[in-house]
Short mmCIF file of C-alpha atoms and ligand atoms in Angstrom, two decimals:
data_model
loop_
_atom_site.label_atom_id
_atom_site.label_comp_id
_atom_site.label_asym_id
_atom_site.label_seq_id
_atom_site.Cartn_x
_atom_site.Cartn_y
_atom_site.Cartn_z
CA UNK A 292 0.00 0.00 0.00
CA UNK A 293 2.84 2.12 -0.63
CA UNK A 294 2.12 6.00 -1.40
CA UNK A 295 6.00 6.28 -0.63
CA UNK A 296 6.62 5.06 -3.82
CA UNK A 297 5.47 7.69 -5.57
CA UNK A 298 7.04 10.27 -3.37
CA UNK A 299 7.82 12.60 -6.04
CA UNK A 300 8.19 16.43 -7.61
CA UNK A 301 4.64 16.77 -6.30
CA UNK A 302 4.81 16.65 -3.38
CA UNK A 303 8.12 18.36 -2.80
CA UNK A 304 6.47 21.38 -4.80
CA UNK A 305 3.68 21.21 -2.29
CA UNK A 306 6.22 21.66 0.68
CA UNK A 307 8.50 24.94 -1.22
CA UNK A 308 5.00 26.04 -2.02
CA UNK A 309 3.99 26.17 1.61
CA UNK A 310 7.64 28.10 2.30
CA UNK A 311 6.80 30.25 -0.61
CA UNK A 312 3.21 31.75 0.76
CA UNK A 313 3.76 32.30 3.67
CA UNK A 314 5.49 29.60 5.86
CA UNK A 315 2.80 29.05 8.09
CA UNK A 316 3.23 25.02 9.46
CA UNK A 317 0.24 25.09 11.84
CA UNK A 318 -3.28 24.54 10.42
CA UNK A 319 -4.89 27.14 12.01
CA UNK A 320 -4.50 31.26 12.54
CA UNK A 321 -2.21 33.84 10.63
CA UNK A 322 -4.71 34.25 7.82
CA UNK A 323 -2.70 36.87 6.04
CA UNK A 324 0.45 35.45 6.40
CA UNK A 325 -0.28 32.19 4.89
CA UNK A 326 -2.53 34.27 2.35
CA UNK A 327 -5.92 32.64 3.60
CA UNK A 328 -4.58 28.98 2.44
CA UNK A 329 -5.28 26.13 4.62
CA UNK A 330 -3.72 22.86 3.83
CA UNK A 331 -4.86 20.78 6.11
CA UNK A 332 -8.68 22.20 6.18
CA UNK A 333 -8.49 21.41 2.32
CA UNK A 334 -7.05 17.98 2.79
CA UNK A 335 -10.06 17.09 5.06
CA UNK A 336 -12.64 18.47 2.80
CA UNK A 337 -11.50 16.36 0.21
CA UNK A 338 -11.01 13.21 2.09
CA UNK A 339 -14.76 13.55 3.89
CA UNK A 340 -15.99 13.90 -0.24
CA UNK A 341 -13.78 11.04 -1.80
CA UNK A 342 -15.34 8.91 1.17
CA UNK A 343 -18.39 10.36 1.65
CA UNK A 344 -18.14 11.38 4.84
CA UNK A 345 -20.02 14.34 6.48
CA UNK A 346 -16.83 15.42 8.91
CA UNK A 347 -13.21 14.66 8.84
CA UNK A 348 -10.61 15.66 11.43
CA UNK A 349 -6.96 15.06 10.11
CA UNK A 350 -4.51 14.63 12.72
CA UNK A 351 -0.90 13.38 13.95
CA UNK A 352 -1.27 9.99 13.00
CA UNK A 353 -3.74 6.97 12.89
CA UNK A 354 -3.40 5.86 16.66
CA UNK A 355 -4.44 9.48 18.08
CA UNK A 356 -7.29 9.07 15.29
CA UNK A 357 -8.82 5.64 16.80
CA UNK A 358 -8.47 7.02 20.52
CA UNK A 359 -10.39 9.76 19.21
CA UNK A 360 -12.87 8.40 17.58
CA UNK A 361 -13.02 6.05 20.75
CA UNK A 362 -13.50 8.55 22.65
CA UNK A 363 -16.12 10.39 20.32
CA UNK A 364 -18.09 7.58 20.38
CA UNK A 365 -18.54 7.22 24.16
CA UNK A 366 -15.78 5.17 25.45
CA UNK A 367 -14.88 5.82 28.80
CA UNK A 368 -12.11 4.23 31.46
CA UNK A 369 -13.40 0.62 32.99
CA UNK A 370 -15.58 -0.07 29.52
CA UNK A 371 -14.88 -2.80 27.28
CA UNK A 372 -13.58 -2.19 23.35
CA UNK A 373 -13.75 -5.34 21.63
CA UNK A 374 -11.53 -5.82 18.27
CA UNK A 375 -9.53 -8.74 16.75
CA UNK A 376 -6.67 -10.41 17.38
CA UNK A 377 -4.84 -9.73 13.86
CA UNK A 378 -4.04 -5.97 14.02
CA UNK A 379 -1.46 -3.58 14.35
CA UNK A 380 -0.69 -3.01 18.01
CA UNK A 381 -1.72 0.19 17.52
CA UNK A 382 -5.38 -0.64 17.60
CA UNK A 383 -5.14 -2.32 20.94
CA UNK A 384 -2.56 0.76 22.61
CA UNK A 385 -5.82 2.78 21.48
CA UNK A 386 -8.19 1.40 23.81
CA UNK A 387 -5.80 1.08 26.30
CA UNK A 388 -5.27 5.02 26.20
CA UNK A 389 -8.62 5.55 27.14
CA UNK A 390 -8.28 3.40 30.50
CA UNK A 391 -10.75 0.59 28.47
CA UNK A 392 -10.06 -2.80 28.07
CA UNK A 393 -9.34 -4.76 24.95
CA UNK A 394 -10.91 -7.71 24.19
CA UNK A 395 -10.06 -9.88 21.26
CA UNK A 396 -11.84 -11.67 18.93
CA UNK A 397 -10.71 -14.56 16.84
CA UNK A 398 -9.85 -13.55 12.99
CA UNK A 399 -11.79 -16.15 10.37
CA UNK A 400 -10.14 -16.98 6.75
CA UNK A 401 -11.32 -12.88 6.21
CA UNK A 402 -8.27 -12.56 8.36
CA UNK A 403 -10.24 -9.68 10.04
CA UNK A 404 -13.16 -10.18 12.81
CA UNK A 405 -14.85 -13.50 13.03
CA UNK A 406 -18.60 -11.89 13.47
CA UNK A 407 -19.15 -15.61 15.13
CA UNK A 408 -16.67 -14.63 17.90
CA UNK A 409 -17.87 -11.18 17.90
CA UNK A 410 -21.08 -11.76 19.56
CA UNK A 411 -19.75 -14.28 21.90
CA UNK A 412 -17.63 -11.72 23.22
CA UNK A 413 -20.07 -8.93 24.39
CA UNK A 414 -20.94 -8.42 27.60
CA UNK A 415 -22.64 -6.07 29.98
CA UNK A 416 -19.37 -3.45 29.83
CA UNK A 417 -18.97 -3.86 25.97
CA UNK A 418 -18.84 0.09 25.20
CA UNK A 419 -17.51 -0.40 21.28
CA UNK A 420 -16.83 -2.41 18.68
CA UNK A 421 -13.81 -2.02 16.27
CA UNK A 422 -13.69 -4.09 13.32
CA UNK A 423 -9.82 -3.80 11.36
CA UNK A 424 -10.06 -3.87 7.56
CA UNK A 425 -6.50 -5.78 7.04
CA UNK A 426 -4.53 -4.73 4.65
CA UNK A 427 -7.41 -3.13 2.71
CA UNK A 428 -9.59 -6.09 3.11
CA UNK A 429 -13.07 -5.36 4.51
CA UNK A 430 -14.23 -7.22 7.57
CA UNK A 431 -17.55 -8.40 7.27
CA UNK A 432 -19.49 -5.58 7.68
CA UNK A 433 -23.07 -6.43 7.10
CA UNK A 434 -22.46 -9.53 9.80
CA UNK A 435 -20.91 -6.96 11.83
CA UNK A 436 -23.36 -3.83 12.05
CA UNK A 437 -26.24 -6.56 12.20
CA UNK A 438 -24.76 -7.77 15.49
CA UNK A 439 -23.89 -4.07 17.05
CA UNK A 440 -27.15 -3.19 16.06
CA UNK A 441 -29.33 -5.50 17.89
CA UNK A 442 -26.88 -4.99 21.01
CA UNK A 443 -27.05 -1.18 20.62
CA UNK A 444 -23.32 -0.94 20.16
CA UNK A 445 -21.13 1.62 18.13
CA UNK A 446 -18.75 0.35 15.60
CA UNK A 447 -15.90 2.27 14.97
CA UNK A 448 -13.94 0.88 11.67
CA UNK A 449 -9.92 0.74 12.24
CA UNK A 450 -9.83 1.14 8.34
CA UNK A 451 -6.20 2.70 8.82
CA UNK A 452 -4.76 0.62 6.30
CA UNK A 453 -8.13 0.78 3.81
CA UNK A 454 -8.48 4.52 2.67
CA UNK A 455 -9.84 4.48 -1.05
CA UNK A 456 -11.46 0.51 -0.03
CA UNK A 457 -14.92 0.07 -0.20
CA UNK A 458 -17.41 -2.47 0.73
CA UNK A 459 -20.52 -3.04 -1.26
CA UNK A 460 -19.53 0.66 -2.76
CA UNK A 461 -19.63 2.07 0.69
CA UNK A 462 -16.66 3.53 1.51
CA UNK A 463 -14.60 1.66 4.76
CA UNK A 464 -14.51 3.77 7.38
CA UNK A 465 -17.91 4.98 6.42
CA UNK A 466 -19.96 2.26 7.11
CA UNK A 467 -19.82 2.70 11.59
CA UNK A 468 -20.19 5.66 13.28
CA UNK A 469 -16.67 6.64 12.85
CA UNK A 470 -13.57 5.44 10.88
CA UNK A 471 -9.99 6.35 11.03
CA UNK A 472 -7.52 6.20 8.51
CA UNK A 473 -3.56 5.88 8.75
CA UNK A 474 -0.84 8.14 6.64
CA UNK A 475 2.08 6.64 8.09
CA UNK A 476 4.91 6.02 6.00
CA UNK A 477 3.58 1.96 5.14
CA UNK A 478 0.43 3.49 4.03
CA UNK A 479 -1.64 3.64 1.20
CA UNK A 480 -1.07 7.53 0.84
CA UNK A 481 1.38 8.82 3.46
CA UNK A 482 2.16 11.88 4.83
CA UNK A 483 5.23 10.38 7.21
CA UNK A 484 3.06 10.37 9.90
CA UNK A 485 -0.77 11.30 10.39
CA UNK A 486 -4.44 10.16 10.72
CA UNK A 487 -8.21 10.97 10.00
CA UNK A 488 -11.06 10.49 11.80
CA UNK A 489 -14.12 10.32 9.52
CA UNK A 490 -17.78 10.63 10.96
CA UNK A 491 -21.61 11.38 9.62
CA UNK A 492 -21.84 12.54 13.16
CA UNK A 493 -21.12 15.98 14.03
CA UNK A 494 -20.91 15.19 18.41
CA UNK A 495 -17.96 12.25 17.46
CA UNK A 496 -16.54 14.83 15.16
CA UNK A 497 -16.80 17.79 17.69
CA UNK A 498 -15.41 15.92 20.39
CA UNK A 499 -12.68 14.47 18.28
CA UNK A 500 -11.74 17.76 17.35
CA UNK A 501 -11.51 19.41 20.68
CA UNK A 502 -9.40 16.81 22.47
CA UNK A 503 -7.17 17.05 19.64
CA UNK A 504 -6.37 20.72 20.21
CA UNK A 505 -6.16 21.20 23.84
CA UNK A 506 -10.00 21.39 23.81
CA UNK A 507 -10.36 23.95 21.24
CA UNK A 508 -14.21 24.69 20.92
CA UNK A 509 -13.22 27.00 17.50
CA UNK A 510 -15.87 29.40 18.94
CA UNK A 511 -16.38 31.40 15.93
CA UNK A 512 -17.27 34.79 18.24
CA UNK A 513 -13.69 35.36 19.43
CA UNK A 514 -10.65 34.96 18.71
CA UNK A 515 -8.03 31.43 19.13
CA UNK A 516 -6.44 33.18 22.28
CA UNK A 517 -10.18 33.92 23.71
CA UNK A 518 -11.41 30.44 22.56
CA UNK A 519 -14.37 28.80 25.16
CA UNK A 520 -13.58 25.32 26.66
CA UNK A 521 -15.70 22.54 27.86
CA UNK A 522 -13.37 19.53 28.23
CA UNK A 523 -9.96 19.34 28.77
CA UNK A 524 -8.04 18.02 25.79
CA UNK A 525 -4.18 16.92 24.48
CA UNK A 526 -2.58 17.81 21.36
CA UNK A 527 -2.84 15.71 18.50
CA UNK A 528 -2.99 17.96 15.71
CA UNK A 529 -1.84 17.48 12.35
CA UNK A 530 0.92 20.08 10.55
CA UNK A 531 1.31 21.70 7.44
CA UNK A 532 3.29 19.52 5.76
CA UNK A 533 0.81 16.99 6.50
CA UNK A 534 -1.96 18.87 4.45
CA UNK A 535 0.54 19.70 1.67
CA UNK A 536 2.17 16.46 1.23
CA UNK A 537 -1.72 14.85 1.91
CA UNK A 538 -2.82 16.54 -0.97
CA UNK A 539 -0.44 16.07 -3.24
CA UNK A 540 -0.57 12.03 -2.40
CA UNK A 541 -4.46 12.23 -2.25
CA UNK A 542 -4.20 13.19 -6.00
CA UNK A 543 -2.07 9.48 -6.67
CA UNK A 544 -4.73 7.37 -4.71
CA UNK A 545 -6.60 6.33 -8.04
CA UNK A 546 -3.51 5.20 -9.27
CA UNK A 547 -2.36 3.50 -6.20
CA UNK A 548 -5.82 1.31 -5.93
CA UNK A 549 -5.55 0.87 -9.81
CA UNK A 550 -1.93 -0.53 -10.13
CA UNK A 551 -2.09 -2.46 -6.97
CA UNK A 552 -5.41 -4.21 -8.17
CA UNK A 553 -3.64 -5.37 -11.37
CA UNK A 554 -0.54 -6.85 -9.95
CA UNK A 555 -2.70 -8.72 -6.99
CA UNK A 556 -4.96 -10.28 -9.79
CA UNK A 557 -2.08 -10.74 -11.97
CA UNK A 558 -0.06 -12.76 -8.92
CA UNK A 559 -3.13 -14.09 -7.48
CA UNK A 560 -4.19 -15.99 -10.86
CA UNK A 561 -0.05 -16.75 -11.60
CA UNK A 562 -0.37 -18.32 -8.03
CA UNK A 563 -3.37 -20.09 -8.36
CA UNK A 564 -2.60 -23.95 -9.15
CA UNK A 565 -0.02 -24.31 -7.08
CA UNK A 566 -1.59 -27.26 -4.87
CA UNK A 567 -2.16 -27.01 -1.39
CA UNK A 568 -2.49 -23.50 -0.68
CA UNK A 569 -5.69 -21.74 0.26
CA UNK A 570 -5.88 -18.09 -0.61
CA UNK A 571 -7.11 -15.72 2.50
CA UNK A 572 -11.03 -14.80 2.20
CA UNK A 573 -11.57 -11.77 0.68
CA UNK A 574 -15.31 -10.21 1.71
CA UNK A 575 -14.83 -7.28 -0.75
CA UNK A 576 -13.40 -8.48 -3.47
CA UNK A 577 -14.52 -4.75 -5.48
CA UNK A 578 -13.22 -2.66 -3.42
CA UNK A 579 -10.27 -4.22 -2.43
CA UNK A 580 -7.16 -2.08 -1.76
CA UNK A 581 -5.06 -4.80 -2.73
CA UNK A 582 -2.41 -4.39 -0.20
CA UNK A 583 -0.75 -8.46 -0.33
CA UNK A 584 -1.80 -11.67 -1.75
CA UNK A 585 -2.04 -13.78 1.51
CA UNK A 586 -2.15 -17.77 1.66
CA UNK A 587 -2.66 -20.41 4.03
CA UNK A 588 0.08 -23.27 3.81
CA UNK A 589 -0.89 -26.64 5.07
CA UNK A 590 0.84 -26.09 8.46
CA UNK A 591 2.78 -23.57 10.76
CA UNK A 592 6.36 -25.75 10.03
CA UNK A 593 5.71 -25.43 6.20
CA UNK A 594 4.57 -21.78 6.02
CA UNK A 595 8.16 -20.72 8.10
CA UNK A 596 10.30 -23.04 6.08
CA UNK A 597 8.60 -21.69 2.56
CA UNK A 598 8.63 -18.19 3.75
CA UNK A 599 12.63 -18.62 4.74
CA UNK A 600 13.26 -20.22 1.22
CA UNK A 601 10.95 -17.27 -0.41
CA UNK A 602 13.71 -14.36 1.72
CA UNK A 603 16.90 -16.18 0.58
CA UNK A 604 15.37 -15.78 -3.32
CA UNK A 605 14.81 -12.36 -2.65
CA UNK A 606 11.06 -12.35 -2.36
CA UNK A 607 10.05 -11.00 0.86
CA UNK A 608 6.05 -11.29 3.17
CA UNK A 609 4.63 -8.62 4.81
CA UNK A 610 3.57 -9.16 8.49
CA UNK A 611 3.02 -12.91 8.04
CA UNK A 612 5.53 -14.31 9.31
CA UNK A 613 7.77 -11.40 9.39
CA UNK A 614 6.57 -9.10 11.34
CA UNK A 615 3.62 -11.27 12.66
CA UNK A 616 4.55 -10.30 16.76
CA UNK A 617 3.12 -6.70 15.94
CA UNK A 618 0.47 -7.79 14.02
CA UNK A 619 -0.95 -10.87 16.78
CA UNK A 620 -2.43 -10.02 20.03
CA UNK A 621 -1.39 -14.12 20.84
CA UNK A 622 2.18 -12.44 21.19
CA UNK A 623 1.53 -9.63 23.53
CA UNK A 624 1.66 -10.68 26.70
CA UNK A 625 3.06 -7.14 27.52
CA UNK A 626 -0.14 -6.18 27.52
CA UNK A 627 -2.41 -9.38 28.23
CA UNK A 628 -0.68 -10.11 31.38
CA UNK A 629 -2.18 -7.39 33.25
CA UNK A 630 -5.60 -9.15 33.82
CA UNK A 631 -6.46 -11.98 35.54
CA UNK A 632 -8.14 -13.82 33.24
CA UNK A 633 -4.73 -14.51 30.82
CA UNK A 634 -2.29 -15.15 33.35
CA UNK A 635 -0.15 -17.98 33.46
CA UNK A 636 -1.80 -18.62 29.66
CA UNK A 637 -0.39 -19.16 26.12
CA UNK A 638 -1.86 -16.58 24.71
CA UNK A 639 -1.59 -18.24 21.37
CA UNK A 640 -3.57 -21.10 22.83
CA UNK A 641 -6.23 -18.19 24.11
CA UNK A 642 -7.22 -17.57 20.45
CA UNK A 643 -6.31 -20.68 19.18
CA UNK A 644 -8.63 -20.20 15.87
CA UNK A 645 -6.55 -17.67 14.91
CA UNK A 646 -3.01 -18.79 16.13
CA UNK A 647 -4.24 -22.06 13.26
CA UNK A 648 -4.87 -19.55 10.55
CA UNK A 649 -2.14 -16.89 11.26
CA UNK A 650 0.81 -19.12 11.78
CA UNK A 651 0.32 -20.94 8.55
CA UNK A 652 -0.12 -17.73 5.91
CA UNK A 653 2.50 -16.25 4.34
CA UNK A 654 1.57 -12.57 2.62
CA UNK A 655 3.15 -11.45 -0.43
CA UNK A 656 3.61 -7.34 -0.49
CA UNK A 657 1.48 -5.64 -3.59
CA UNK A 658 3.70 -2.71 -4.40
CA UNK A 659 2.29 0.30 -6.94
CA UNK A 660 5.55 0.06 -9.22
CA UNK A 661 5.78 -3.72 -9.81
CA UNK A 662 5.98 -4.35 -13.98
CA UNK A 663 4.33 -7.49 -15.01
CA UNK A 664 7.77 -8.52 -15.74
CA UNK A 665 8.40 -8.89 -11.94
CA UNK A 666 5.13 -10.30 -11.24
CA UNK A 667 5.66 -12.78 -13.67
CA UNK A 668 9.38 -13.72 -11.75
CA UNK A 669 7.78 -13.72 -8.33
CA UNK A 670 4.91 -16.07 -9.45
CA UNK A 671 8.07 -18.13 -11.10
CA UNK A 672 9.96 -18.14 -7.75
CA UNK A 673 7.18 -18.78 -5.58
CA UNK A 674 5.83 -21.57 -7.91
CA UNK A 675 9.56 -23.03 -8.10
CA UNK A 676 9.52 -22.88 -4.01
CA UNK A 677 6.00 -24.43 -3.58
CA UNK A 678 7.94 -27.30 -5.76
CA UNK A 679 10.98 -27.69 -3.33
CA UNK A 680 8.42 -27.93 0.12
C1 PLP B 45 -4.58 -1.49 11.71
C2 PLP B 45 -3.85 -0.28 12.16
N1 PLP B 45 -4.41 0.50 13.10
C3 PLP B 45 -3.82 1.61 13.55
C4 PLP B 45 -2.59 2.01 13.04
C5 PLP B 45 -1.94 3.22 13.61
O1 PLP B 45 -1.65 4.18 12.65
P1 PLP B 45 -0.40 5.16 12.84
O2 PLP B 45 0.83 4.40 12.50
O3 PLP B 45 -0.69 6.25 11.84
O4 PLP B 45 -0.43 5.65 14.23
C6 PLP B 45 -1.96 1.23 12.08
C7 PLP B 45 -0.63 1.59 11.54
O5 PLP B 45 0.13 0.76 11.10
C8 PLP B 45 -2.62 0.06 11.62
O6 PLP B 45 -2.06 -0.71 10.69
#
């Protein structure tokens, strides 16, 4: 999901530019100086209308943007957030920030919430729930909102990795009460670091926005110094350079989605008779951002031999296996420790649906610039590993 690759004259004409009128780097104030242009304010309006969204809030980066949207939609210290056990450990460090406890569903073949699991999991102090669209693979959604619905729950989509995916044409991120997306520097458009938090609902919005800046009200009857207050907030807000570079990446995202949809097809059908792989379940297959190809192998033993064989060729995963300890909440004991109810436990053994369907898939990385050329020699090495297993 790489916008980095594309890191070009655009966007380093968008940063002199914003030296050029002005040098103003914070979003808001100095109207003259920066000669009444607001980067950041633009970058939001067009994000809310390329996903449809009535509000977006840009700001530091995609964690701050889930506890926000957390915290718009009503979670408080003691309640429960529940979200799945293949994530970043972002999404998890999230809840945690807001004094709420994570708890963690099992993944299905989707890779992303199993919406069986989900509704075994709520209980009386469920507050949220937070879906992850994986690598720009939608969870599944309509399973999902049925389930929150008839509990009376928000759903608040960790779509960080998903800007520009849809689901049944509805935009992820769009589909709950609030979604964030990521800009970091792995992301599908990056601005280094930064996040959005996207919402049809101007309280989750409002409240997002205030705690973001120090609790801010933007009381449009005085001035920033003389600004009214009703919570106390942090600082989370995004820069300049985050609304110039955003917009000059926003501009690539068609492109992005476009390329990476024809090299995953193009590996995905190169990869498809090899025998005894199962490719991951993919609810959206539309709107999918097309972020890696991911397989199951038969077992855990063959999946980390085959991926070793794959590095020393010079084909690298993403996440699975490589980076699968930030990805897992079966590896976190860090974190899991800390209540009763895990200690002393393998937390692999704790979800052990998922430990079954994580430690056997290997994901291949979709970049933006691969020629068909490459594809072609990847599906060639892959196919010629596959042989040597
Ligand atoms: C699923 C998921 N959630 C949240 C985040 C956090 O985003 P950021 O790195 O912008 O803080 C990430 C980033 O990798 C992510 O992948």
């Amino acid at each position: 999901m790489p916008g980095f690759e594309l890191i070009g004259d655009e966007e380093k004409q968008a940063v002199i530019e914003l030296f050029d009128k002005g040098g103003v780097f914070y979003r808001y104030g100095f109207n003259a100086k920066r000669q009444n242009i607001f980067r950041v304010a633009d970058l939001e309006e067009k994000i809310k209308t390329r996903v449809g969204a009535k509000h977006a809030l840009c700001v530091c980066n995609g964690t701050a943007a889930l506890k926000l949207a957390l915290m718009g939609a009503g979670v408080k210290a003691g309640d429960e957030v529940i979200t799945q056990s293949f994530t970043f450990i972002a999404t998890v460090e999230a809840i945690l920030e807001l004094g709420a406890k994570p708890v963690i569903t099992e993944v299905d073949k989707s890779l992303n919430m199993d919406p069986l699991d989900l509704e075994k999991k709520i209980t009386g102090k469920t507050r949220a729930i937070v879906p992850v669209h994986m690598a720009g693979v939608a969870a599944k959604m309509d399973e999902i909102m049925r389930i929150a619905k008839k509990h009376d729950l928000p759903v608040v989509e960790d779509s960080a990795q998903a800007l520009g995916a849809t689901y049944k044409g509805k935009a992820l991120g769009t589909i709950g009460v609030a979604g964030i997306y990521s800009m970091d520097f792995g992301k599908i458009i990056t601005t280094g670091e930064g996040g959005v938090v996207v919402t049809n609902d101007e309280k989750i919005y409002l409240k997002a926005r205030e705690y973001s800046d120090h609790g801010h009200e933007q009381n449009p009857k005085v001035p920033r110094g003389e600004d009214t207050r009703a919570i106390w907030g942090f600082n989370y807000k995004a820069t300049e350079f985050h609304g110039a570079i955003g917009l000059a990446q926003l501009k690539k995202i068609d492109f992005i989605l476009e390329q990476q949809k024809h090299n995953k097809q193009r590996l995905k059908a190169g990869l498809g008779d090899i025998p005894g792989i199962e490719f991951r379940e993919v609810p959206n297959p539309e709107g999918d951002a097309a972020d890696t190809l991911i397989f199951f192998m038969d077992s855990r033993k063959t999946a980390s031999a085959f991926a070793k064989k794959l590095a020393a060729k010079g084909v690298g995963t993403k996440n699975l296996p490589d980076a699968v300890d930030w990805h897992y909440a079966g590896t976190w004991t860090h974190i899991f420790s800390a209540y009763d109810e895990y200690k002393g436990k393998n937390l692999e053994d704790v979800w052990s649906q998922s430990t079954g369907l994580l430690r056997r898939a290997i994901a291949l990385p979709i970049m933006v610039k691969t020629t068909d050329q490459e594809t072609d020699e990847i599906i060639r090495v892959v196919k010629q590993t596959a042989k040597e297993m």
